[in-house]
XYZ file of C-alpha atoms in Angstrom:
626
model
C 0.000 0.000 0.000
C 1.080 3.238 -1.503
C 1.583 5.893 2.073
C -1.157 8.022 0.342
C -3.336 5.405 0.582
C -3.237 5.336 4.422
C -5.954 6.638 6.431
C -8.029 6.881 3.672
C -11.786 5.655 3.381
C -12.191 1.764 1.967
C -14.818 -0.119 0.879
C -15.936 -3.059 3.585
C -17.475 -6.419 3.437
C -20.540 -6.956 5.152
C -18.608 -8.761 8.150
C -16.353 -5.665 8.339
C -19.308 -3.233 7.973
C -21.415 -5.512 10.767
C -17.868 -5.353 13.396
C -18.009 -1.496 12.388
C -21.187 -1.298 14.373
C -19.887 -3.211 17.832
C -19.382 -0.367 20.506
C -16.845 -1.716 22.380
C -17.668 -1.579 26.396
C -16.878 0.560 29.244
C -15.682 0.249 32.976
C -17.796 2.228 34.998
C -15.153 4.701 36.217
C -14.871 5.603 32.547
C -18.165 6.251 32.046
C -17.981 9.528 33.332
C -16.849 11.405 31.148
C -15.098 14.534 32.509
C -15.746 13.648 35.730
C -13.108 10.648 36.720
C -11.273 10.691 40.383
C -7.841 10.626 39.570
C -6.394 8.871 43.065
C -2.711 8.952 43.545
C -1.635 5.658 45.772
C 2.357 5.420 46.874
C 5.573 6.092 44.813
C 6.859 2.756 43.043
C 9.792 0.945 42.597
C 11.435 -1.973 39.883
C 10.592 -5.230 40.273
C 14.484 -6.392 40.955
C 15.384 -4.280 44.363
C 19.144 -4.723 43.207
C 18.238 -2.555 39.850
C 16.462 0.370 41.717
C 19.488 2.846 41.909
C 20.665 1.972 38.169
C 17.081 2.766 37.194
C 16.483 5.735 39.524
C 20.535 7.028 37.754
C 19.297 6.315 34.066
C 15.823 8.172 34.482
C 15.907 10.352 37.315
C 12.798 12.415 36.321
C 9.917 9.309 35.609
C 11.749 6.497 38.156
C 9.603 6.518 41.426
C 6.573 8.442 40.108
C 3.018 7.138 42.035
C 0.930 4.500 41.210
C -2.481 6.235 39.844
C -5.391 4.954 39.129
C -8.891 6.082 37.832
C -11.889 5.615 39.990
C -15.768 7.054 39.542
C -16.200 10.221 41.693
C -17.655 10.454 44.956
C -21.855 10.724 45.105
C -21.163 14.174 46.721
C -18.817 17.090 44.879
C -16.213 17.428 47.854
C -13.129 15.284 47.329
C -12.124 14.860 50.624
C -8.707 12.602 50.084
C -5.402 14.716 49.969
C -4.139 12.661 47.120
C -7.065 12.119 44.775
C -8.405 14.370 42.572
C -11.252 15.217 40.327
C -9.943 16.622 37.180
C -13.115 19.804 36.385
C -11.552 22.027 33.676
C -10.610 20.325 29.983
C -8.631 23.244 27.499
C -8.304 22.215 23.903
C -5.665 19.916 23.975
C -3.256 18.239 20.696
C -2.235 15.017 21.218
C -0.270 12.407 18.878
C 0.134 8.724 18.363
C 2.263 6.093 16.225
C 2.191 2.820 16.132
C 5.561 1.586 16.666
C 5.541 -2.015 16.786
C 4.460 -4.835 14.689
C 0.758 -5.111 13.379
C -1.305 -6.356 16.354
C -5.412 -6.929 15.926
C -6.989 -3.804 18.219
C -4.525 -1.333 17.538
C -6.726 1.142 15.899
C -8.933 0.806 19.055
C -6.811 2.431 20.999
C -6.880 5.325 18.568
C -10.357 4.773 18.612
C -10.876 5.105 22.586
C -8.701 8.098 22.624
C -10.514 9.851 19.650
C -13.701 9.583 21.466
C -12.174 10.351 25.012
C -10.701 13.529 23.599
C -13.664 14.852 22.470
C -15.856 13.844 25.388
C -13.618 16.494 27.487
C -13.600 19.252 24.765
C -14.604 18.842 21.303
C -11.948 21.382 20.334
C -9.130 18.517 21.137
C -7.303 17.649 17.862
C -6.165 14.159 17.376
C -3.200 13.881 15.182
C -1.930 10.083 13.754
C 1.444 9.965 12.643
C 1.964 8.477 8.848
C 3.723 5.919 8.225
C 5.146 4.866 11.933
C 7.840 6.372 13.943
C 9.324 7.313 10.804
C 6.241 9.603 9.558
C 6.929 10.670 13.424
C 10.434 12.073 12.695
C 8.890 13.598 9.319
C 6.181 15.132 11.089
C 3.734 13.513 8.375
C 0.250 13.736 9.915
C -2.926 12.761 9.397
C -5.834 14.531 11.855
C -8.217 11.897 13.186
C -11.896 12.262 12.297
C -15.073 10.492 12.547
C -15.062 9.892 8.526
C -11.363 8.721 9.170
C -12.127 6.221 11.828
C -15.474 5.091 10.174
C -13.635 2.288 7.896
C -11.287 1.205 11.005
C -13.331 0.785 13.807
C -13.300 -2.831 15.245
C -10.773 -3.829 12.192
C -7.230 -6.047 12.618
C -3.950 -4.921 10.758
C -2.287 -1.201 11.594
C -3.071 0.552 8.056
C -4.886 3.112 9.354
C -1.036 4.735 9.956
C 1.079 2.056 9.046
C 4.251 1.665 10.420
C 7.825 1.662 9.825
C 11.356 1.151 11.512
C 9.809 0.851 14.996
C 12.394 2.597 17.359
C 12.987 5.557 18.638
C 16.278 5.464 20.135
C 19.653 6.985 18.409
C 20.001 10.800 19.402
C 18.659 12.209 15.949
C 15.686 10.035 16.274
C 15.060 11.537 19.490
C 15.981 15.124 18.404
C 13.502 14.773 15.493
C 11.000 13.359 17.989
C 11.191 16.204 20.036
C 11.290 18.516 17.337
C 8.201 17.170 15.885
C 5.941 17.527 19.047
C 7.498 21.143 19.871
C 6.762 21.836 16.311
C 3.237 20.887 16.630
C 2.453 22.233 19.861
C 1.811 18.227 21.375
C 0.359 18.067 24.816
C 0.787 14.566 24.692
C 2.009 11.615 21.999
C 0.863 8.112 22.526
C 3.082 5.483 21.362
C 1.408 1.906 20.794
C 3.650 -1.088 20.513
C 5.592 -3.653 22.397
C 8.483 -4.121 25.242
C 10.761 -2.379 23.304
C 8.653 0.852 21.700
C 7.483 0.868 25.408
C 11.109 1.398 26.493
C 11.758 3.660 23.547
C 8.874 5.779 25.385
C 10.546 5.946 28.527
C 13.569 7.272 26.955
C 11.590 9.380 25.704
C 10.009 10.430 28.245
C 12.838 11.218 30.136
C 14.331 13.604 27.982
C 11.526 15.648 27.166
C 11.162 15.956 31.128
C 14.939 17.068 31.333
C 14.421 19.671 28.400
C 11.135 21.035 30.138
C 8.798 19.959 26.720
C 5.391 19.881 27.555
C 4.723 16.769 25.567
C 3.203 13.987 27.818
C 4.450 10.779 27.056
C 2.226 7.850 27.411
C 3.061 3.843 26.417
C 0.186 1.359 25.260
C 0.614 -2.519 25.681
C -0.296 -3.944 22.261
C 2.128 -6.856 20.895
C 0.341 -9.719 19.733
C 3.162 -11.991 21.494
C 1.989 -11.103 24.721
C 5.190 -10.658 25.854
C 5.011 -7.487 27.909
C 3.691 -8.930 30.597
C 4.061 -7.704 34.903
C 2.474 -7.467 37.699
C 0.632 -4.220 35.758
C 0.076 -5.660 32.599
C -1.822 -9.118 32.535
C -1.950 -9.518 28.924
C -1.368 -7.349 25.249
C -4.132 -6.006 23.138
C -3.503 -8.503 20.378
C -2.876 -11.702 22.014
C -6.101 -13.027 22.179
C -7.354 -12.749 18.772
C -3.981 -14.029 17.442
C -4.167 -16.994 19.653
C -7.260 -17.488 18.501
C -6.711 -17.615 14.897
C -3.671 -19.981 15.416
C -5.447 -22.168 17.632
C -8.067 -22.436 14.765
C -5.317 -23.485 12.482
C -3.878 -25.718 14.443
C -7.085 -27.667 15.146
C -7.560 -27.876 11.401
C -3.844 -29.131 11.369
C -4.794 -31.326 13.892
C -7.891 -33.092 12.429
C -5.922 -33.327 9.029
C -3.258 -35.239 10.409
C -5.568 -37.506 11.959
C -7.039 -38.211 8.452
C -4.901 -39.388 6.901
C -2.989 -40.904 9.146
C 0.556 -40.437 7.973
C 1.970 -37.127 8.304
C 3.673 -35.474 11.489
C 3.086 -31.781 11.051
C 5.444 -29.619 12.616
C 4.195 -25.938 12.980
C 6.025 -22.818 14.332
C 4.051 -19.625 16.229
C 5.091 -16.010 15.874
C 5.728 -14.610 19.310
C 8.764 -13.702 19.716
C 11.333 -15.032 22.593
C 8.566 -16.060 24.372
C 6.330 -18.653 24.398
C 2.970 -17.265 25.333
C 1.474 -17.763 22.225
C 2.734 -21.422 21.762
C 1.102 -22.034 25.809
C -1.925 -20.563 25.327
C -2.587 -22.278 21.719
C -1.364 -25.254 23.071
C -4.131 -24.964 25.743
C -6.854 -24.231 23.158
C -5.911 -26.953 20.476
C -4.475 -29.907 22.294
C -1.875 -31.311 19.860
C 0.185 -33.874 20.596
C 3.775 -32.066 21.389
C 4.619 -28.672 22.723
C 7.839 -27.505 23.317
C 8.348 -24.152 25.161
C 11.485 -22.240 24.812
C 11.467 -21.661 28.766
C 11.681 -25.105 29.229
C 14.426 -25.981 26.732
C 16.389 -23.068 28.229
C 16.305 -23.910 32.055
C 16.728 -27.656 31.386
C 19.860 -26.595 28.824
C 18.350 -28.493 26.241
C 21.150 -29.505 22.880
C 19.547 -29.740 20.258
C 20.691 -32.898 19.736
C 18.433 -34.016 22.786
C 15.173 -31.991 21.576
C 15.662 -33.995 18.388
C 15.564 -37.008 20.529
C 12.794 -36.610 22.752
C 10.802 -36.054 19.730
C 11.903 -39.620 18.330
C 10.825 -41.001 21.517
C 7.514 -39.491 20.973
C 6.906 -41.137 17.706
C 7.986 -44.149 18.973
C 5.831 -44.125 21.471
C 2.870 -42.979 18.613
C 3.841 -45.540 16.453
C 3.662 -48.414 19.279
C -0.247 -47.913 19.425
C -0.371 -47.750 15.651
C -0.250 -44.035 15.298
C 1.714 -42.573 12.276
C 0.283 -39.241 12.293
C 1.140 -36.229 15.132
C 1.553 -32.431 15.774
C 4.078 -30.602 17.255
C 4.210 -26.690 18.142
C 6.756 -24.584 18.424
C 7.270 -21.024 19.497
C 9.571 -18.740 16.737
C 11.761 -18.023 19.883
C 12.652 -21.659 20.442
C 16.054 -21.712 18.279
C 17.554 -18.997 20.995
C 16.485 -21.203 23.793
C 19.251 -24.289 22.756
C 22.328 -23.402 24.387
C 24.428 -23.904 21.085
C 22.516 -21.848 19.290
C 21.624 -19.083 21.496
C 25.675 -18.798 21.694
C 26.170 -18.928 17.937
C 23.117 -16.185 17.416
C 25.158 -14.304 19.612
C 28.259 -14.384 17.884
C 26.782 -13.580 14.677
C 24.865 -10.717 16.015
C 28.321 -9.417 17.503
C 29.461 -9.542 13.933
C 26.787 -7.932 12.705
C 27.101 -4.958 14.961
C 30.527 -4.694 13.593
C 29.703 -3.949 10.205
C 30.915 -7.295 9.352
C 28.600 -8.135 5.809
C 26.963 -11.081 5.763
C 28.853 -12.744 2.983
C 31.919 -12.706 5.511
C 30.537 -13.921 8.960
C 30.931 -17.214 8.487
C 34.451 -17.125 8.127
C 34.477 -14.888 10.728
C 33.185 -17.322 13.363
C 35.367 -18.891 16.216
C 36.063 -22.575 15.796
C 33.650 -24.165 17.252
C 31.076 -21.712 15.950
C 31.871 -22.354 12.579
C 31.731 -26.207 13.140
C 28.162 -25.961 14.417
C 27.321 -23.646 11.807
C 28.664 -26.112 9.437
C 26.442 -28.637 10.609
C 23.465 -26.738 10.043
C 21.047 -27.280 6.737
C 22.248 -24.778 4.449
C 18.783 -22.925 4.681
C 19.206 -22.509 8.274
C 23.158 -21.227 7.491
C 20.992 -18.313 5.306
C 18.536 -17.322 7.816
C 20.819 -16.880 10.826
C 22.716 -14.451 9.105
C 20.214 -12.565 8.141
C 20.298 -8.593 9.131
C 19.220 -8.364 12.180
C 15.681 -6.495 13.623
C 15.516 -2.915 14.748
C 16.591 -4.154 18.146
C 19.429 -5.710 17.283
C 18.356 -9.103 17.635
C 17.931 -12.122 15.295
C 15.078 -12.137 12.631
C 13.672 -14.943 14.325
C 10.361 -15.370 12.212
C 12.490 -15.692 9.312
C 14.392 -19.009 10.883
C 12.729 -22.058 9.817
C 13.047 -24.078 13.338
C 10.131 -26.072 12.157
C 12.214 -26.936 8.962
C 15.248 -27.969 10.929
C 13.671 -29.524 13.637
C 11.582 -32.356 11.370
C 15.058 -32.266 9.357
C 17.023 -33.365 12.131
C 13.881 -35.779 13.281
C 13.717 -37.489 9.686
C 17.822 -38.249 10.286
C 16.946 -39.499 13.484
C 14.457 -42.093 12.675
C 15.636 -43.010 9.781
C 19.080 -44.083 11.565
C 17.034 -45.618 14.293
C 15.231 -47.730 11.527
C 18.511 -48.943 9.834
C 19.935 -49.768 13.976
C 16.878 -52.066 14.007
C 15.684 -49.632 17.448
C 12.319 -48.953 15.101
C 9.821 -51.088 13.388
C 7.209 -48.910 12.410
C 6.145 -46.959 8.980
C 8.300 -44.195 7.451
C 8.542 -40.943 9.048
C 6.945 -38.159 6.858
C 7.038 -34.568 7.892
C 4.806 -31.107 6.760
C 5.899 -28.320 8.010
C 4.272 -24.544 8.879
C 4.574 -21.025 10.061
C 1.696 -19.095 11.388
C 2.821 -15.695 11.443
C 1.829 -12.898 9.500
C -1.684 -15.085 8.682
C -2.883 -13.366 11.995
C -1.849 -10.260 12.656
C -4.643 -8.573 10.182
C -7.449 -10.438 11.661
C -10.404 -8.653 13.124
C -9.751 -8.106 16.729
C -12.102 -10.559 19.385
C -14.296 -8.679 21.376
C -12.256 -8.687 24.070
C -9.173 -7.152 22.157
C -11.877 -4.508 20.967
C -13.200 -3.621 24.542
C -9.756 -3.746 25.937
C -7.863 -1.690 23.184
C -10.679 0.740 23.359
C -10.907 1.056 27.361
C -6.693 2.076 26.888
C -7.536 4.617 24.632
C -9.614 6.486 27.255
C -7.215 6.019 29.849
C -4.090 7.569 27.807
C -6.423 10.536 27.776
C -6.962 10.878 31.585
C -3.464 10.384 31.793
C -2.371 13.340 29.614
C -5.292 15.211 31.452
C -3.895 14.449 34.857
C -0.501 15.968 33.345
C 1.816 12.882 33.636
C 4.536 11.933 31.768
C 5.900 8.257 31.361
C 3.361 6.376 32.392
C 1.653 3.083 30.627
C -2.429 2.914 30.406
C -2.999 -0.445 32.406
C -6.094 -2.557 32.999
C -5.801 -5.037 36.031
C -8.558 -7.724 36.719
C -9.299 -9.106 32.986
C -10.461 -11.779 33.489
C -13.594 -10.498 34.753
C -16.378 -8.954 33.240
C -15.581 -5.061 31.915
C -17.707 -3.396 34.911
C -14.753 -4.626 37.468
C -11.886 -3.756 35.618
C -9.266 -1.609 37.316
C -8.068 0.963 35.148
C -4.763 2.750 36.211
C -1.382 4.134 35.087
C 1.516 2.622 35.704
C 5.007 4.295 35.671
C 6.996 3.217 32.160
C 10.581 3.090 34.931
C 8.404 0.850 36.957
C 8.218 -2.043 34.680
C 12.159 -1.625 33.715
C 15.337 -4.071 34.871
C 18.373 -4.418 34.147
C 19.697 -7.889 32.533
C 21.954 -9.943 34.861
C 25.350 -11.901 33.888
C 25.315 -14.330 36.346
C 22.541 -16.072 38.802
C 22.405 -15.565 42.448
C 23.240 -13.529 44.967
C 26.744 -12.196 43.085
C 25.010 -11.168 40.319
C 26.164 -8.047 38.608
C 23.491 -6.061 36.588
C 24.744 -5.101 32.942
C 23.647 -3.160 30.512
C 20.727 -0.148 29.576
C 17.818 -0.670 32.386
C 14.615 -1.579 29.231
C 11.104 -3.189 29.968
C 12.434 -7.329 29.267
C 10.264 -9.458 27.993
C 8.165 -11.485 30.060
C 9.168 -15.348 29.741
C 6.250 -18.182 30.435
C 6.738 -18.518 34.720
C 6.960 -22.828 34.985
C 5.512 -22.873 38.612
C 2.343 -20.614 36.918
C -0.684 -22.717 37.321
C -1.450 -22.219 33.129
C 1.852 -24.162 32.751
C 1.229 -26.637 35.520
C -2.095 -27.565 33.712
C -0.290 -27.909 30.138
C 2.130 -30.731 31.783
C -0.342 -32.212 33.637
C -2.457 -33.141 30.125
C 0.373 -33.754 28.521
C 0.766 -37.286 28.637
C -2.841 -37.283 27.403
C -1.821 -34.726 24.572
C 1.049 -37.286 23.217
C -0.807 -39.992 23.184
C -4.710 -39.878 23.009
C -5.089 -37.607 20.287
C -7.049 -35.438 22.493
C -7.861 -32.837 20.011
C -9.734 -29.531 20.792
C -11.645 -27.408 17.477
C -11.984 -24.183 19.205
C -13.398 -22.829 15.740
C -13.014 -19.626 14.207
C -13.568 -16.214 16.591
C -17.655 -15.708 17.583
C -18.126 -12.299 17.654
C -21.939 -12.699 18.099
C -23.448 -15.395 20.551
C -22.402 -17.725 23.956
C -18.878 -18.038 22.501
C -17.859 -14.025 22.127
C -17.140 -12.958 25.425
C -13.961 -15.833 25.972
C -10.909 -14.803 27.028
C -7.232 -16.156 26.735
C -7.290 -19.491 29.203
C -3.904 -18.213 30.406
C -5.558 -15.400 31.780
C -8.430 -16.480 33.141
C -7.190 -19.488 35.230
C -4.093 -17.418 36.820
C -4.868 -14.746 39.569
C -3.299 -11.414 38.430
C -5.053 -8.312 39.459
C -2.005 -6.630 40.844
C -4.195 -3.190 41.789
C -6.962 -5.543 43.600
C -4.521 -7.074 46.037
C -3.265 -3.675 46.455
C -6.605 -2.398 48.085
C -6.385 -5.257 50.029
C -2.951 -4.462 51.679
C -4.301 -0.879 52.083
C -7.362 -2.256 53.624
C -5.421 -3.789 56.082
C -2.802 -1.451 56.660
C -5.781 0.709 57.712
C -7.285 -1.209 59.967
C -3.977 -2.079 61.948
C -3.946 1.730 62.070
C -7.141 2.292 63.444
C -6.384 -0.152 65.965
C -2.615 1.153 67.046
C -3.932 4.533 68.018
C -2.111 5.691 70.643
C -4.071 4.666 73.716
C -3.804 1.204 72.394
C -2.252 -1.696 75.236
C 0.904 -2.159 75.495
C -0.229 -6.017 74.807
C -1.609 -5.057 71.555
C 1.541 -2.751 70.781
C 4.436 -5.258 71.689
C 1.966 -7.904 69.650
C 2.067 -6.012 66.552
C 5.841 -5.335 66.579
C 6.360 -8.535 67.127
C 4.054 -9.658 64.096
C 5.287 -6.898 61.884
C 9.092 -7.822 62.509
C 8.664 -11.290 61.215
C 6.566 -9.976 57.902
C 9.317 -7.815 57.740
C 11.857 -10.904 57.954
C 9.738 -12.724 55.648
C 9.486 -10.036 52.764
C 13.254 -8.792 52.855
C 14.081 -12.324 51.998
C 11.509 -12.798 49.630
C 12.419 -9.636 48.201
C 16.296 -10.666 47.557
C 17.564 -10.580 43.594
C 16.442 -13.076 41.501
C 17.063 -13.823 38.253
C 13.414 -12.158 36.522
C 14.759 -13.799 33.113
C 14.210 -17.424 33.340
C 12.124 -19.439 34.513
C 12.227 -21.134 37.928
C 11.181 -24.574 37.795
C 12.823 -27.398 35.877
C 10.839 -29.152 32.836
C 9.718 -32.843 33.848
């Protein structure tokens, strides 16, 4: 599509003109309109205690900002709380946004929600998108946001309302042209919607624009369809859903063709990124017969010499009951999680960051490098020294790890056959990557509702004049009128990557929002290992079918979130709760019974939270694969 062509009306089918209509819904402290409480709770901290002071030293103006959140006003008009607020007068304000990430289904929700937040408060606020990414960003190419503009997006997948380019806003003239851009255009505030790493490029942002006094607000949005930005704030991305949904789809037609004929083992890899979310939580929907999870590869220190094999062993065990016929899914991230290769990756990329062209790195390589490397399929040799993504890192959707695994399997069983160690039939492979087939598909209804409810908040946040904050929504997994709607400091989320495990530990490198790996004691994970047995060998199946937008089966949410307990901001008013009550009660006057009582108490919580609260190692996971 031609960049004129962006923004601009399109014709729609009648599903796309029917979606058009759905008006996403509304938490009830967002119904309000220009009357939300804006309650400030406590300042906050990083989730690693040991990376506070390099955080605090990298961002000194957004690290330890307050927790806010947005609640419905008092029955009366007198705000009586010190630290809350009720927000009466609304000026004209200009805001931007850019999508700076890859395409994720309910992005143009969240321009959506804002549009329609902004002029709630004053219908003189101007909405401007920025053409053509964070490049149309640095060219100051805008497009103002309409109701005619928004009529043919509404409720629709893919980004091409804006497009989107290079996705990073990081070297010192990208942040000069940033800046210039929203100076330029007199920005109160610029929204930028995209993953972990356009969500750090925000805080950077941020940051400086707070250091050079700009007025510009910056605010981060969580969509990523690899649900990979994922805290204690931020239970899942506006994305995830739908895309596991589609996949899952696919995968249960995968499934049931397999079983059909009865002769193929289909091997299919899942965009996602590093991690695995989208390979659990398909997994989980579709039931095929073999999951591997790059977290579990990695903290068991996989080879891939003994992934190969524990495939084998499950055909074996297939072909022992007469079955011929199998799935297997993979995340896109699983090729960094083999020791070997992770370590080769890196090499190359250190090659690459050296200007060294890819016609040279492979002689470039270290010894034992270049023997693995040598090993590899020759299509595999290509792939992994490709250029690598805007954030430095391999292309890893363009690795076939599908390709090389059922490769490597073939090899395998074939030598297994000629040792006499297996009787059975011939061992055929198809392989497949679901990627891009995804990403443009109409959002679910809850990647509709929850994109849209974001929107609104980025505008209270840029009303309540803060800079660096993420619009978060805790308690998903309930219906909309109990979510929690808050934001959530961008420095917050941040840590800093550690060299070694344990207590010596030495942070290293530029404190950045990580992505979130799967957490093995999580009880999502526990339930995938627990079937999985089951998976291997019953042919257990699952046809979710394709999304229901209309009907019993439209309102279902991601299993992974709705069978783990995450709302961060609810367990927060319950602490409060409590710490009010013990306050009420220790009024001076109290016994001395009661007083020496509740030191004693609160010294051993004390106790128990400082060591709970020691370093760990946030990258991996914690418990070993079975």
């Amino acid at each position: 599509m031609n960049a004129d062509d962006l923004g601009s009306p399109r014709e729609l089918t009648g599903l796309q003109r029917r979606r058009a209509l759905y008006q996403p819904e509304l938490p009830p402290c967002l119904l309000q309109g220009t009357r939300i409480r804006v309650e400030f709770g406590d300042s906050t901290t990083t989730i690693d205690s040991k990376c506070a002071d390099i955080v605090a030293q990298a961002f000194p103006h957004i690290f330890g900002q307050k927790l806010v959140r947005f609640l419905e006003p008092h029955t009366d008009t007198v705000v009586s709380e010190s630290d809350a607020q009720v927000i009466q007068e609304h000026p004209p304000i200009r805001v931007g946004v850019v999508f700076s990430g890859r395409q994720s289904p309910g992005g143009h929700n969240v321009i959506w929600g804002t549009y329609d937040a902004m002029k709630a408060q004053n219908p003189h606020n101007v909405l401007l998108g920025f053409v053509g990414g964070t490049e149309g960003l640095f060219a100051k190419n805008t497009l103002e946001i309409t109701d005619d503009v928004l009529s043919s997006y509404k409720n629709q997948g893919g980004f091409d309302l804006l497009g989107r380019t290079v996705d990073q806003i990081r070297t010192t003239e990208q942040i000069n042209a940033a800046k210039a851009t929203c100076c330029d255009l007199n920005l109160d505030g610029l929204i930028i919607i995209g993953g972990v790493t356009s969500n750090s490029d925000a805080a950077q942002l941020a940051e400086i624009f707070a250091e050079h006094n700009c007025k510009t607000k910056v605010i981060g949005v969580p969509v990523t369809l690899s649900g990979d930005l994922r805290n204690q704030f931020v239970e899942t991305t506006v994305g995830f859903d739908t895309v596991c949904k589609v996949n899952s789809q696919l995968i249960s037609n995968v499934c049931l063709d397999a079983i059909s004929a009865g002769k193929y083992y289909y091997f299919v890899r899942l965009m996602g990124g590093k991690a695995s979310h989208v390979a659990l939580e398909c997994a989980l929907q579709s039931h095929p017969n073999m999951v591997i999870l790059g977290e579990e590869v990695a903290f068991s220190k996989l080879t891939l010499k003994e992934i190969t094999n524990k495939i084998c062993d499950g055909v074996e065990a297939r072909a022992e009951q007469g079955k011929y016929h199998g799935v297997l899914v993979i995340p896109e991230g699983l090729i960094e999680s083999i020791p070997e290769m992770y370590a080769l990756i890196q090499e190359i990329n250190n090659l690459h960051s050296n200007n060294v062209s890819e016609a040279d790195i492979p002689s470039q390589l270290s010894p034992w490098a270049a023997a693995l490397f040598k090993f590899l399929p020759s299509f595999i040799r290509r792939e992994l020294i490709l250029h690598q993504e805007s954030d430095n890192s391999a292309q890893l959707s363009q690795i076939d790890t599908e390709q090389l695994l059922a490769h490597l399997v073939e090899a395998e069983m074939n030598k297994r056959t000629k040792e006499g160690k297996y009787k059975g039939r011939k061992f055929s492979s198809v392989c497949h990557f679901f990627g891009s087939q995804a990403r443009g598909s109409p959002p679910s209804n809850f990647d509709c509702n929850y994109a849209y409810v974001l929107g609104h908040i980025c505008v209270q946040i840029i009303a309540a004049g803060l800079n660096g904050y993420m619009a978060t929504v805790t308690n998903l997994k309930d219906s909309t009128n109990k979510w929690r709607c808050a934001a959530v400091p961008l420095a917050a989320m941040m840590s800093v990557r550690r060299h070694l495990r344990g207590p010596g530990a030495v942070p290293i490198g530029r404190p950045v929002i990580h992505p979130s790996p799967i957490d093995l004691k999580a009880e999502s994970y526990a339930v995938l290992r627990e079937k999985a047995s089951s998976f291997l060998l019953d042919d257990f199946y699952r046809t979710p079918g394709g999304i229901q937008f209309e009907g019993p089966g439209a309102g279902t949410k991601p299993i992974t979130l709705t069978i783990e307990e995450q709302d961060y901001l609810g367990d927060i008013e319950i602490l409060q709760a409590y710490l009010d009550k013990v306050r009420t009660i220790l009024k001076p006057g109290c016994s001395r019974e009661i007083l020496k009582a509740s030191i004693s108490s609160i010294a051993s919580v004390n106790d128990v939270l400082k060591f709970m609260s020691a370093p760990l190692n946030t990258e991996l996971p914690l418990y070993h694969f079975n």
